[in-house]
């Protein structure tokens, strides 16, 4: 992949969105009436990037029928003061405030942040329960679970911002004590990792069969660093891991996150952004494998905006998903685009 002349994003995993570049390609919306729940997006204002309710509303009102969204942990608006363990409660308060703004109707019809996934440090062990209870209270009925990122790789070119995270986090005994606090509180776990780590998540899922888990971003298939130039070989490794973890009935999968440069495609370096046909061709093997392994009732399309916005627009990303899903039945499409996410996150959406 060619070197980028753009300022590097601190994450090392995705390109910064460029509205002028994205505007070079516009598309008509495929199946515009289809209701969509976007179960994975972030909101932040940092590092020169602003993606708050105004920017999110502009994207979700660009043609697709988005009826609700789920906010997911991104270390946004943590409390600046107070006990370190409780600082992520600030993110829940922030997301709940955005949900209240959305509920006013002033930002379109979609229920933005209808579900909230934040962070709690599960390495607190049993003491994580107090943090989770504080987040439940702060969520005003919208808090649904946490994400404690376990992404790690020996190659810094793959790991990016996660290079200094602990190896084998999901296998850690203290982490598992914290993880054990989730199910009794009816909370789920979003798992973000790279594809060589999927086996560790499967081990965790088997150890806690009553805890609902969702595998983010198709299991983080990597095509950069030590995986560059090995797409065919690594696809087989990734596919075997996906098929194995799909045997865990308490695990679901989010279909997306593939427009980060982690996957190894250079769309963000091209003169024009990709069409939905181009994006669908690149992502189809991964998404079809996940749907085949998990089934539509355990899979959900996600935007992963704004990270995925570095390579394509909101119009293009969901058009690409609709192209990939075209051969499926109406019931299967409904599951993938809205019902699975609504059920998993127990969303209460306004009547259409």
Coordinates of C-alpha atoms in Angstrom, one line a residue:
X1 CA 0.0 0.0 0.0
X2 CA 1.4 3.4 -1.0
X3 CA 2.5 5.8 1.7
X4 CA 0.0 8.5 2.5
X5 CA 0.9 12.2 2.3
X6 CA -2.0 13.0 4.7
X7 CA -1.4 13.7 8.4
X8 CA -1.3 10.5 10.3
X9 CA -4.3 9.7 12.4
X10 CA -3.2 8.9 16.0
X11 CA -4.9 5.6 15.9
X12 CA -2.8 4.3 13.1
X13 CA -5.8 2.2 12.0
X14 CA -7.9 4.6 9.9
X15 CA -7.7 7.7 7.7
X16 CA -9.2 11.0 8.7
X17 CA -12.5 11.8 6.9
X18 CA -12.2 14.4 4.1
X19 CA -15.6 15.9 3.2
X20 CA -14.3 17.5 -0.1
X21 CA -12.9 14.2 -1.3
X22 CA -16.0 12.2 -0.3
X23 CA -18.1 14.8 -2.2
X24 CA -16.4 13.7 -5.5
X25 CA -18.7 10.6 -5.6
X26 CA -22.4 10.7 -5.1
X27 CA -24.9 7.8 -5.5
X28 CA -28.6 7.2 -5.6
X29 CA -29.7 5.3 -2.5
X30 CA -30.6 1.7 -3.1
X31 CA -33.8 0.5 -1.4
X32 CA -34.2 3.9 0.4
X33 CA -37.3 2.9 2.4
X34 CA -35.6 0.0 4.3
X35 CA -35.3 0.7 8.0
X36 CA -31.8 0.6 9.3
X37 CA -30.4 0.5 12.9
X38 CA -26.8 1.5 12.9
X39 CA -25.4 -0.4 15.9
X40 CA -21.9 1.0 16.0
X41 CA -20.7 4.6 15.7
X42 CA -18.6 7.0 17.7
X43 CA -18.8 10.7 18.6
X44 CA -15.8 12.8 19.5
X45 CA -14.1 16.2 19.3
X46 CA -10.4 15.7 19.5
X47 CA -7.2 15.7 17.5
X48 CA -8.6 18.2 15.0
X49 CA -11.6 15.8 14.3
X50 CA -15.1 16.9 15.2
X51 CA -17.8 14.3 14.9
X52 CA -20.7 15.2 17.1
X53 CA -24.5 15.1 16.7
X54 CA -24.5 17.7 13.9
X55 CA -22.0 15.7 11.8
X56 CA -23.7 12.4 12.6
X57 CA -27.1 13.8 11.7
X58 CA -25.8 15.0 8.4
X59 CA -24.5 11.5 7.5
X60 CA -27.6 9.6 8.6
X61 CA -29.9 12.0 6.9
X62 CA -28.1 11.7 3.6
X63 CA -30.6 9.2 2.1
X64 CA -30.8 5.9 3.9
X65 CA -33.7 5.3 6.3
X66 CA -31.8 5.3 9.6
X67 CA -34.3 4.8 12.5
X68 CA -31.9 4.4 15.4
X69 CA -28.2 4.1 16.4
X70 CA -26.0 2.7 19.1
X71 CA -23.1 4.7 20.5
X72 CA -20.0 2.7 21.2
X73 CA -17.0 3.4 23.5
X74 CA -14.3 5.6 22.1
X75 CA -12.9 7.3 25.3
X76 CA -15.0 10.4 24.5
X77 CA -15.8 12.9 27.2
X78 CA -14.5 10.9 30.1
X79 CA -14.6 12.8 33.4
X80 CA -11.5 14.9 34.0
X81 CA -11.7 14.5 37.8
X82 CA -12.7 11.9 40.4
X83 CA -11.6 8.3 40.8
X84 CA -10.0 6.9 37.7
X85 CA -12.2 3.9 37.6
X86 CA -15.3 6.0 37.3
X87 CA -14.1 8.5 34.7
X88 CA -15.8 6.5 31.8
X89 CA -19.2 7.3 33.4
X90 CA -18.7 10.7 31.8
X91 CA -18.9 9.0 28.4
X92 CA -22.3 7.6 29.3
X93 CA -23.5 11.0 30.5
X94 CA -22.3 12.5 27.3
X95 CA -24.0 9.9 25.0
X96 CA -27.2 10.1 27.0
X97 CA -27.2 13.9 26.5
X98 CA -26.8 13.4 22.8
X99 CA -29.8 10.9 22.9
X100 CA -31.8 13.6 24.7
X101 CA -30.9 16.1 21.9
X102 CA -31.9 13.6 19.3
X103 CA -35.2 12.9 21.1
X104 CA -36.2 16.6 20.5
X105 CA -36.6 15.8 16.8
X106 CA -34.3 18.7 15.9
X107 CA -31.7 16.4 14.3
X108 CA -33.9 14.2 12.1
X109 CA -36.2 11.2 12.8
X110 CA -33.5 8.7 13.9
X111 CA -33.1 7.9 17.5
X112 CA -29.4 8.7 17.8
X113 CA -27.7 6.9 20.7
X114 CA -30.8 4.9 21.5
X115 CA -28.4 2.4 22.9
X116 CA -25.1 3.2 24.7
X117 CA -22.0 1.1 25.0
X118 CA -19.2 2.6 27.1
X119 CA -16.2 1.3 28.9
X120 CA -15.4 -0.2 32.3
X121 CA -12.0 -1.4 33.2
X122 CA -12.6 -5.1 33.8
X123 CA -9.2 -5.5 35.3
X124 CA -10.8 -4.0 38.4
X125 CA -12.1 -7.5 38.9
X126 CA -15.1 -7.6 41.3
X127 CA -14.8 -3.9 41.8
X128 CA -16.0 -3.3 38.2
X129 CA -19.5 -3.9 39.4
X130 CA -19.7 -0.5 41.1
X131 CA -18.6 1.3 37.9
X132 CA -21.2 -0.7 35.8
X133 CA -23.9 0.2 38.2
X134 CA -22.9 3.9 38.0
X135 CA -23.1 3.7 34.2
X136 CA -26.5 2.1 34.3
X137 CA -27.7 5.0 36.4
X138 CA -26.1 7.6 34.1
X139 CA -27.6 5.9 31.0
X140 CA -31.2 6.8 31.9
X141 CA -32.4 3.4 30.5
X142 CA -30.2 3.5 27.4
X143 CA -27.0 1.9 28.8
X144 CA -26.6 -1.6 27.4
X145 CA -23.0 -2.8 27.9
X146 CA -19.3 -2.1 27.7
X147 CA -16.4 -2.5 25.4
X148 CA -12.9 -3.2 26.8
X149 CA -10.7 -3.3 23.8
X150 CA -8.3 -6.3 23.7
X151 CA -6.8 -5.5 20.3
X152 CA -3.1 -6.3 20.4
X153 CA -0.4 -7.4 18.0
X154 CA 3.3 -8.0 18.1
X155 CA 3.7 -5.7 15.1
X156 CA 3.3 -2.0 15.9
X157 CA 2.3 -1.5 12.2
X158 CA -0.7 -3.6 12.9
X159 CA -1.5 -2.6 16.5
X160 CA -1.4 1.2 16.0
X161 CA -2.6 2.8 19.2
X162 CA -3.0 -0.6 20.8
X163 CA 0.7 -1.5 20.6
X164 CA 1.2 -1.0 24.4
X165 CA -2.0 -2.8 25.4
X166 CA -1.6 -6.1 27.3
X167 CA -1.2 -9.3 25.4
X168 CA -3.8 -12.0 26.1
X169 CA -6.2 -9.7 28.0
X170 CA -9.2 -11.9 27.5
X171 CA -7.5 -14.8 29.1
X172 CA -6.5 -12.9 32.2
X173 CA -8.0 -14.2 35.4
X174 CA -8.6 -10.7 37.0
X175 CA -10.2 -9.5 33.7
X176 CA -12.5 -12.5 33.8
X177 CA -13.6 -11.6 37.4
X178 CA -14.7 -8.2 36.0
X179 CA -16.3 -9.9 33.0
X180 CA -18.4 -12.0 35.3
X181 CA -20.1 -8.8 36.5
X182 CA -21.8 -8.2 33.2
X183 CA -24.4 -11.0 32.9
X184 CA -26.0 -10.5 36.3
X185 CA -26.6 -6.8 35.4
X186 CA -28.0 -7.8 32.0
X187 CA -25.1 -6.1 30.2
X188 CA -23.4 -7.2 26.9
X189 CA -19.8 -7.1 25.8
X190 CA -18.5 -5.6 22.6
X191 CA -15.2 -7.3 21.6
X192 CA -12.7 -5.4 19.5
X193 CA -9.6 -7.3 18.6
X194 CA -7.5 -8.4 15.6
X195 CA -8.1 -11.6 13.8
X196 CA -5.3 -13.7 15.3
X197 CA -7.0 -13.1 18.7
X198 CA -10.5 -14.5 17.8
X199 CA -9.6 -17.8 19.4
X200 CA -9.1 -16.0 22.8
X201 CA -12.5 -14.6 22.5
X202 CA -14.0 -18.0 21.7
X203 CA -12.4 -19.3 24.9
X204 CA -13.9 -16.5 26.9
X205 CA -17.3 -17.0 25.3
X206 CA -17.3 -20.7 26.2
X207 CA -16.3 -19.9 29.8
X208 CA -19.3 -17.4 30.1
X209 CA -22.1 -18.8 28.0
X210 CA -24.7 -16.6 29.6
X211 CA -22.9 -13.4 28.7
X212 CA -24.0 -11.7 25.4
X213 CA -21.0 -10.9 23.2
X214 CA -20.8 -9.2 19.9
X215 CA -17.6 -9.4 17.8
X216 CA -16.9 -6.0 16.3
X217 CA -15.8 -5.3 12.8
X218 CA -15.9 -8.8 11.3
X219 CA -13.3 -9.9 13.8
X220 CA -10.6 -7.3 12.8
X221 CA -9.1 -8.9 9.7
X222 CA -5.7 -7.3 9.2
X223 CA -3.9 -6.7 5.9
X224 CA -1.1 -4.3 6.9
X225 CA 2.2 -4.7 8.6
X226 CA 3.2 -8.3 8.9
X227 CA 0.0 -9.3 7.1
X228 CA 0.6 -7.2 4.0
X229 CA 0.7 -9.1 0.8
X230 CA -0.8 -12.2 2.5
X231 CA -4.5 -11.6 1.9
X232 CA -5.3 -15.0 0.6
X233 CA -3.4 -16.9 3.3
X234 CA -4.7 -14.7 6.1
X235 CA -8.2 -14.9 4.8
X236 CA -8.2 -18.6 5.3
X237 CA -6.9 -18.2 8.9
X238 CA -9.5 -15.6 9.6
X239 CA -12.3 -17.6 8.0
X240 CA -11.5 -20.7 10.1
X241 CA -11.5 -18.6 13.3
X242 CA -14.9 -17.0 12.4
X243 CA -16.4 -20.4 11.7
X244 CA -15.1 -21.7 15.1
X245 CA -16.3 -18.8 17.2
X246 CA -19.7 -18.8 15.5
X247 CA -20.3 -22.1 17.3
X248 CA -20.6 -20.1 20.5
X249 CA -24.3 -19.3 20.5
X250 CA -23.8 -16.3 22.8
X251 CA -21.7 -14.5 20.2
X252 CA -22.9 -12.3 17.4
X253 CA -21.0 -10.3 14.8
X254 CA -21.0 -6.7 13.5
X255 CA -20.5 -6.5 9.7
X256 CA -18.4 -3.5 9.0
X257 CA -15.2 -1.8 10.1
X258 CA -13.8 -2.8 6.8
X259 CA -13.2 0.7 5.5
X260 CA -10.4 1.2 8.0
X261 CA -7.0 0.9 6.4
X262 CA -6.3 -2.0 8.8
X263 CA -7.8 -4.3 6.2
X264 CA -5.1 -3.2 3.7
X265 CA -7.1 -1.5 1.0
X266 CA -5.9 1.9 -0.3
X267 CA -9.2 3.5 -1.1
X268 CA -8.3 6.6 0.9
X269 CA -5.2 7.2 -1.3
X270 CA -7.0 7.2 -4.6
X271 CA -8.0 10.4 -6.5
X272 CA -11.7 9.6 -6.0
X273 CA -13.6 7.7 -3.3
X274 CA -14.8 4.2 -4.1
X275 CA -18.3 3.5 -5.4
X276 CA -20.5 1.0 -3.6
X277 CA -19.8 -1.5 -6.3
X278 CA -16.0 -1.2 -5.6
X279 CA -16.5 -1.4 -1.8
X280 CA -18.9 -4.3 -2.0
X281 CA -16.4 -6.3 -4.2
X282 CA -13.6 -5.7 -1.6
X283 CA -15.8 -6.5 1.5
X284 CA -18.0 -9.3 0.1
X285 CA -15.8 -12.3 1.0
X286 CA -15.6 -11.2 4.6
X287 CA -19.2 -10.2 5.1
X288 CA -20.6 -13.3 3.3
X289 CA -18.4 -15.6 5.4
X290 CA -19.7 -14.0 8.6
X291 CA -23.3 -14.2 7.5
X292 CA -22.9 -17.9 6.4
X293 CA -21.2 -18.7 9.8
X294 CA -23.5 -16.8 12.2
X295 CA -26.7 -16.5 10.2
X296 CA -28.6 -13.2 9.7
X297 CA -30.2 -13.4 13.2
X298 CA -26.8 -13.1 14.8
X299 CA -25.3 -10.5 12.4
X300 CA -25.8 -6.8 12.0
X301 CA -24.5 -4.2 9.5
X302 CA -22.6 -1.3 11.2
X303 CA -21.2 2.0 9.9
X304 CA -18.3 2.3 12.3
X305 CA -18.4 6.1 11.6
X306 CA -16.3 8.2 11.6
X307 CA -13.4 5.7 11.3
X308 CA -14.9 4.1 8.2
X309 CA -15.7 7.5 6.8
X310 CA -12.0 7.8 6.0
X311 CA -12.6 5.6 2.9
X312 CA -16.2 6.1 2.0
X313 CA -19.4 8.1 2.6
X314 CA -22.5 7.0 4.6
X315 CA -24.4 6.7 1.3
X316 CA -21.7 4.3 -0.1
X317 CA -21.2 2.2 2.9
X318 CA -24.9 1.2 3.3
X319 CA -25.3 0.9 -0.5
X320 CA -22.4 -1.5 -0.5
X321 CA -24.1 -3.5 2.3
X322 CA -27.4 -3.6 0.3
X323 CA -25.6 -4.9 -2.7
X324 CA -24.0 -7.7 -0.7
X325 CA -27.3 -8.6 0.9
X326 CA -29.3 -8.4 -2.4
X327 CA -29.6 -12.2 -2.9
X328 CA -31.0 -12.7 0.6
X329 CA -34.7 -13.0 1.6
X330 CA -36.7 -10.1 3.0
X331 CA -36.7 -11.6 6.5
X332 CA -32.9 -12.0 6.3
X333 CA -32.4 -8.4 5.2
X334 CA -34.6 -7.2 8.0
X335 CA -32.5 -9.0 10.5
X336 CA -29.2 -7.8 9.2
X337 CA -30.2 -4.1 8.8
X338 CA -32.3 -3.6 11.9
X339 CA -33.8 -6.5 13.9
X340 CA -30.7 -8.2 15.1
X341 CA -29.3 -4.9 16.5
X342 CA -32.7 -3.9 18.0
X343 CA -32.9 -7.3 19.8
X344 CA -29.3 -7.5 20.9
X345 CA -29.2 -4.0 22.4
X346 CA -32.9 -4.1 23.5
X347 CA -33.6 -0.8 21.8
X348 CA -36.8 1.1 22.3
X349 CA -37.4 2.9 19.0
X350 CA -40.2 5.4 18.3
X351 CA -42.9 4.0 16.0
X352 CA -42.4 4.8 12.4

